[in-house]
mmCIF file of C-alpha atoms in Angstrom:
data_model
loop_
_atom_site.group_PDB
_atom_site.id
_atom_site.type_symbol
_atom_site.label_atom_id
_atom_site.label_comp_id
_atom_site.label_asym_id
_atom_site.label_seq_id
_atom_site.Cartn_x
_atom_site.Cartn_y
_atom_site.Cartn_z
ATOM 1 C CA MET A 1 35.639 101.795 93.906
ATOM 2 C CA LYS A 2 33.257 104.540 92.344
ATOM 3 C CA ARG A 3 30.957 101.746 90.476
ATOM 4 C CA ILE A 4 30.933 99.721 93.850
ATOM 5 C CA LEU A 5 29.372 102.480 95.928
ATOM 6 C CA PHE A 6 27.478 103.734 92.474
ATOM 7 C CA GLY A 7 25.832 100.321 92.656
ATOM 8 C CA MET A 8 25.037 100.367 96.366
ATOM 9 C CA ALA A 9 23.786 103.738 96.381
ATOM 10 C CA ALA A 10 21.228 102.294 93.185
ATOM 11 C CA LEU A 11 20.136 99.544 95.526
ATOM 12 C CA ALA A 12 19.673 101.776 98.360
ATOM 13 C CA THR A 13 17.356 104.311 96.006
ATOM 14 C CA LEU A 14 15.201 101.178 94.872
ATOM 15 C CA ALA A 15 14.666 99.521 98.533
ATOM 16 C CA LEU A 16 13.431 103.158 99.438
ATOM 17 C CA GLY A 17 11.122 103.563 96.845
ATOM 18 C CA GLY A 18 10.046 100.080 97.694
ATOM 19 C CA CYS A 19 9.512 100.623 101.042
ATOM 20 C CA ASN A 20 7.722 104.289 99.984
ATOM 21 C CA GLU A 21 5.622 102.464 97.880
ATOM 22 C CA ALA A 22 4.316 100.148 100.685
ATOM 23 C CA GLU A 23 3.789 102.833 103.351
ATOM 24 C CA ARG A 24 1.472 104.963 100.987
ATOM 25 C CA LEU A 25 -0.564 101.467 100.068
ATOM 26 C CA ALA A 26 -0.468 100.979 103.815
ATOM 27 C CA SER A 27 -2.032 104.470 104.578
ATOM 28 C CA GLU A 28 -4.305 104.358 101.822
ATOM 29 C CA VAL A 29 -5.818 100.760 103.175
ATOM 30 C CA GLU A 30 -5.622 101.780 106.594
ATOM 31 C CA GLY A 31 -9.552 101.938 108.246
ATOM 32 C CA SER A 32 -12.467 99.712 107.638
ATOM 33 C CA TRP A 33 -14.247 98.807 104.213
ATOM 34 C CA SER A 34 -17.808 96.866 103.964
ATOM 35 C CA SER A 35 -18.648 95.056 100.608
ATOM 36 C CA THR A 36 -22.153 94.353 99.356
ATOM 37 C CA PRO A 37 -23.547 90.765 99.574
ATOM 38 C CA GLN A 38 -21.201 88.216 98.838
ATOM 39 C CA ILE A 39 -22.284 84.507 98.058
ATOM 40 C CA ILE A 40 -20.401 82.266 99.703
ATOM 41 C CA VAL A 41 -22.577 78.855 99.488
ATOM 42 C CA ASN A 42 -24.619 78.003 96.444
ATOM 43 C CA ASP A 43 -25.296 74.499 96.774
ATOM 44 C CA VAL A 44 -28.507 72.335 95.980
ATOM 45 C CA GLY A 45 -30.980 73.323 98.532
ATOM 46 C CA SER A 46 -28.702 75.743 100.635
ATOM 47 C CA GLN A 47 -27.570 79.148 100.132
ATOM 48 C CA SER A 48 -25.890 81.575 101.882
ATOM 49 C CA SER A 49 -24.571 85.350 101.619
ATOM 50 C CA MET A 50 -22.272 87.488 103.617
ATOM 51 C CA VAL A 51 -22.036 91.578 103.854
ATOM 52 C CA GLU A 52 -18.323 91.522 105.054
ATOM 53 C CA ASN A 53 -16.289 93.848 106.741
ATOM 54 C CA VAL A 54 -12.608 94.039 106.763
ATOM 55 C CA THR A 55 -10.710 96.548 109.223
ATOM 56 C CA PHE A 56 -7.085 97.455 108.666
ATOM 57 C CA VAL A 57 -5.305 98.840 111.584
ATOM 58 C CA ARG A 58 -1.901 100.357 110.955
ATOM 59 C CA ASP A 59 0.832 100.026 113.448
ATOM 60 C CA SER A 60 2.681 103.307 114.099
ATOM 61 C CA THR A 61 6.094 102.151 112.984
ATOM 62 C CA THR A 62 5.530 99.619 109.951
ATOM 63 C CA ALA A 63 3.642 99.272 106.884
ATOM 64 C CA GLY A 64 1.041 96.881 108.375
ATOM 65 C CA GLY A 65 -0.683 95.583 111.478
ATOM 66 C CA GLN A 66 -3.326 94.087 112.597
ATOM 67 C CA VAL A 67 -6.618 93.060 110.434
ATOM 68 C CA ILE A 68 -10.160 92.153 111.599
ATOM 69 C CA PHE A 69 -12.809 90.401 109.253
ATOM 70 C CA THR A 70 -16.466 90.372 110.317
ATOM 71 C CA GLY A 71 -19.245 88.889 108.300
ATOM 72 C CA LEU A 72 -23.154 89.488 108.481
ATOM 73 C CA ILE A 73 -24.292 86.085 106.997
ATOM 74 C CA SER A 74 -27.997 84.865 106.005
ATOM 75 C CA THR A 75 -28.074 81.351 104.993
ATOM 76 C CA THR A 76 -31.093 79.505 103.933
ATOM 77 C CA GLY A 77 -31.475 75.531 103.527
ATOM 78 C CA ALA A 78 -33.344 72.476 103.815
ATOM 79 C CA LEU A 79 -32.399 70.036 106.697
ATOM 80 C CA SER A 80 -33.115 66.120 105.808
ATOM 81 C CA GLY A 81 -34.197 63.623 107.739
ATOM 82 C CA SER A 82 -31.911 62.670 110.758
ATOM 83 C CA ASP A 83 -32.288 60.892 114.251
ATOM 84 C CA ALA A 84 -32.841 64.484 115.331
ATOM 85 C CA VAL A 85 -34.869 65.693 112.234
ATOM 86 C CA VAL A 86 -37.353 62.855 111.532
ATOM 87 C CA GLN A 87 -38.819 64.877 108.318
ATOM 88 C CA PRO A 88 -37.220 67.218 106.168
ATOM 89 C CA PHE A 89 -37.486 71.142 107.476
ATOM 90 C CA GLU A 90 -36.640 74.479 105.759
ATOM 91 C CA ILE A 91 -34.781 77.332 107.651
ATOM 92 C CA ALA A 92 -33.475 80.386 107.400
ATOM 93 C CA ALA A 93 -30.879 81.669 109.554
ATOM 94 C CA SER A 94 -28.776 85.041 110.516
ATOM 95 C CA ALA A 95 -25.237 84.340 111.996
ATOM 96 C CA LYS A 96 -22.149 87.022 112.172
ATOM 97 C CA SER A 97 -18.518 85.723 112.077
ATOM 98 C CA THR A 98 -15.349 87.150 113.303
ATOM 99 C CA VAL A 99 -11.764 86.032 112.190
ATOM 100 C CA SER A 100 -8.557 88.493 112.925
ATOM 101 C CA GLY A 101 -4.585 88.213 111.784
ATOM 102 C CA LYS A 102 -1.794 90.371 110.656
ATOM 103 C CA TRP A 103 -1.484 92.506 107.154
ATOM 104 C CA THR A 104 1.728 93.839 105.788
ATOM 105 C CA ALA A 105 1.936 96.077 102.677
ATOM 106 C CA ILE A 106 5.092 94.696 100.627
ATOM 107 C CA ASP A 107 4.687 97.094 97.519
ATOM 108 C CA ASP A 108 2.447 99.263 95.720
ATOM 109 C CA ASP A 109 -0.186 96.582 95.035
ATOM 110 C CA GLU A 110 -0.049 93.724 97.124
ATOM 111 C CA ILE A 111 -0.478 93.059 100.828
ATOM 112 C CA ILE A 112 0.654 90.098 102.711
ATOM 113 C CA LEU A 113 -2.243 88.616 105.243
ATOM 114 C CA SER A 114 -1.438 85.583 107.943
ATOM 115 C CA LEU A 115 -5.196 85.390 109.413
ATOM 116 C CA ASP A 116 -5.677 83.066 113.001
ATOM 117 C CA LEU A 117 -8.186 80.656 111.934
ATOM 118 C CA GLN A 118 -8.115 79.699 115.550
ATOM 119 C CA SER A 119 -9.731 82.829 116.287
ATOM 120 C CA MET A 120 -12.165 82.611 114.066
ATOM 121 C CA SER A 121 -15.759 82.923 115.716
ATOM 122 C CA VAL A 122 -19.256 81.872 113.846
ATOM 123 C CA ASP A 123 -22.446 82.837 115.989
ATOM 124 C CA VAL A 124 -25.672 81.744 115.128
ATOM 125 C CA ASP A 125 -28.667 82.768 117.734
ATOM 126 C CA PRO A 126 -31.439 79.678 117.748
ATOM 127 C CA SER A 127 -34.256 81.943 118.703
ATOM 128 C CA ALA A 128 -33.660 83.782 115.391
ATOM 129 C CA LEU A 129 -33.841 80.945 113.450
ATOM 130 C CA VAL A 130 -37.200 80.832 111.053
ATOM 131 C CA ILE A 131 -38.483 77.203 110.429
ATOM 132 C CA SER A 132 -40.905 75.872 107.919
ATOM 133 C CA ASN A 133 -42.720 72.613 108.198
ATOM 134 C CA ASN A 134 -42.117 69.349 106.189
ATOM 135 C CA VAL A 135 -41.127 70.598 102.613
ATOM 136 C CA LEU A 136 -42.769 67.379 101.361
ATOM 137 C CA SER A 137 -46.586 66.982 102.985
ATOM 138 C CA GLY A 138 -46.600 70.106 105.237
ATOM 139 C CA ASN A 139 -46.820 67.894 108.335
ATOM 140 C CA THR A 140 -44.538 67.324 110.911
ATOM 141 C CA GLU A 141 -43.606 64.460 113.401
ATOM 142 C CA SER A 142 -41.762 66.212 115.650
ATOM 143 C CA ASN A 143 -41.595 69.813 117.404
ATOM 144 C CA PRO A 144 -39.450 72.070 115.229
ATOM 145 C CA GLU A 145 -38.868 74.889 117.989
ATOM 146 C CA ALA A 146 -37.453 72.469 120.280
ATOM 147 C CA LEU A 147 -34.925 71.354 117.592
ATOM 148 C CA LYS A 148 -33.435 74.691 116.947
ATOM 149 C CA PRO A 149 -30.823 74.136 119.208
ATOM 150 C CA GLN A 150 -29.242 71.522 117.123
ATOM 151 C CA MET A 151 -30.149 72.912 113.863
ATOM 152 C CA ALA A 152 -28.332 76.167 115.025
ATOM 153 C CA ALA A 153 -25.294 74.180 115.989
ATOM 154 C CA MET A 154 -25.570 72.165 112.360
ATOM 155 C CA VAL A 155 -25.898 75.932 110.449
ATOM 156 C CA LYS A 156 -22.770 77.074 112.902
ATOM 157 C CA ALA A 157 -20.333 73.855 111.801
ATOM 158 C CA ALA A 158 -21.452 74.088 107.777
ATOM 159 C CA LEU A 159 -20.591 77.829 107.942
ATOM 160 C CA GLN A 160 -17.273 77.297 109.865
ATOM 161 C CA ARG A 161 -16.306 74.825 107.296
ATOM 162 C CA THR A 162 -17.005 76.952 104.657
ATOM 163 C CA LEU A 163 -15.428 80.668 106.084
ATOM 164 C CA SER A 164 -12.164 78.278 107.211
ATOM 165 C CA ALA A 165 -11.958 77.327 103.881
ATOM 166 C CA ARG A 166 -12.562 80.934 102.606
ATOM 167 C CA TYR A 167 -9.948 82.807 104.704
ATOM 168 C CA ALA A 168 -7.293 79.829 104.633
ATOM 169 C CA SER A 169 -7.090 81.122 100.900
ATOM 170 C CA MET A 170 -6.572 84.447 101.809
ATOM 171 C CA THR A 171 -3.092 84.895 102.206
ATOM 172 C CA LYS A 172 -2.084 87.257 99.824
ATOM 173 C CA LEU A 173 -4.125 90.617 98.110
ATOM 174 C CA ASP A 174 -3.166 91.059 94.548
ATOM 175 C CA ASP A 175 -3.778 94.097 92.667
ATOM 176 C CA VAL A 176 -4.929 96.342 95.375
ATOM 177 C CA ASP A 177 -6.404 99.230 94.491
ATOM 178 C CA VAL A 178 -7.863 102.327 96.465
ATOM 179 C CA LYS A 179 -10.127 104.359 93.935
ATOM 180 C CA ASN A 180 -12.787 107.180 93.928
ATOM 181 C CA LYS A 181 -10.607 109.407 96.221
ATOM 182 C CA GLY A 182 -10.332 106.790 98.832
ATOM 183 C CA ALA A 183 -13.812 105.339 98.580
ATOM 184 C CA VAL A 184 -13.225 102.195 97.339
ATOM 185 C CA LEU A 185 -10.954 99.579 97.788
ATOM 186 C CA ASN A 186 -10.510 96.859 94.965
ATOM 187 C CA PHE A 187 -8.426 93.775 95.273
ATOM 188 C CA GLU A 188 -7.901 90.284 93.905
ATOM 189 C CA VAL A 189 -7.510 86.549 95.947
ATOM 190 C CA GLY A 190 -6.352 84.077 93.159
ATOM 191 C CA LYS A 191 -9.027 84.885 90.201
ATOM 192 C CA THR A 192 -11.716 86.544 92.561
ATOM 193 C CA ASP A 193 -12.200 89.875 92.806
ATOM 194 C CA TYR A 194 -13.478 91.591 95.865
ATOM 195 C CA VAL A 195 -15.022 95.131 95.850
ATOM 196 C CA TYR A 196 -14.955 97.463 99.183
ATOM 197 C CA THR A 197 -16.669 100.614 100.241
ATOM 198 C CA SER A 198 -15.156 102.996 102.687
ATOM 199 C CA GLN A 199 -16.544 103.109 105.904
ATOM 200 C CA ASN A 200 -14.249 105.913 107.284
ATOM 201 C CA PRO A 201 -15.542 108.674 108.464
ATOM 202 C CA ALA A 202 -14.761 111.929 105.889
ATOM 203 C CA LYS A 203 -11.801 113.678 106.749
#
């Protein structure tokens, strides 16, 4: 009987220890973190980079809560001829993205994410598009200003595909580590390393 009671006590101690580690990690990552520019598209004729902010909002009773990813995106590329665009143009565009979901710390260095891809939004301002003339001849057969809404829609659709794939892969953050007295957050998703800087006010 003593052995049974001892075994139950040991299991309870291990469970409590794991819970304490998850609580500690949750308290460390709570708040907002911002990245340096990350390359999210690097194809022939098309490049996009994003400064990403992630905010961990913690529930008062759990080692987790709501998580919000926002991105400020810069993209450049060439649009080839189509029904809307008779000849190629080069464009530069800016966009803002948002996606939210839930997070839970499960031990001292792992966080489970459940992002709601249906909540994702990508906003591209057509008026902010910068369009150059035909990249081959310098001439144009159509009015590029009039095509800004269509171009913005094309950029938005391309970014939505890229970001959907990115956030669909973010189901678990591994090797989560808060360094430099709470100033830097590191984690891995698969084989990719991510580094963020704290945006929380100094205590």
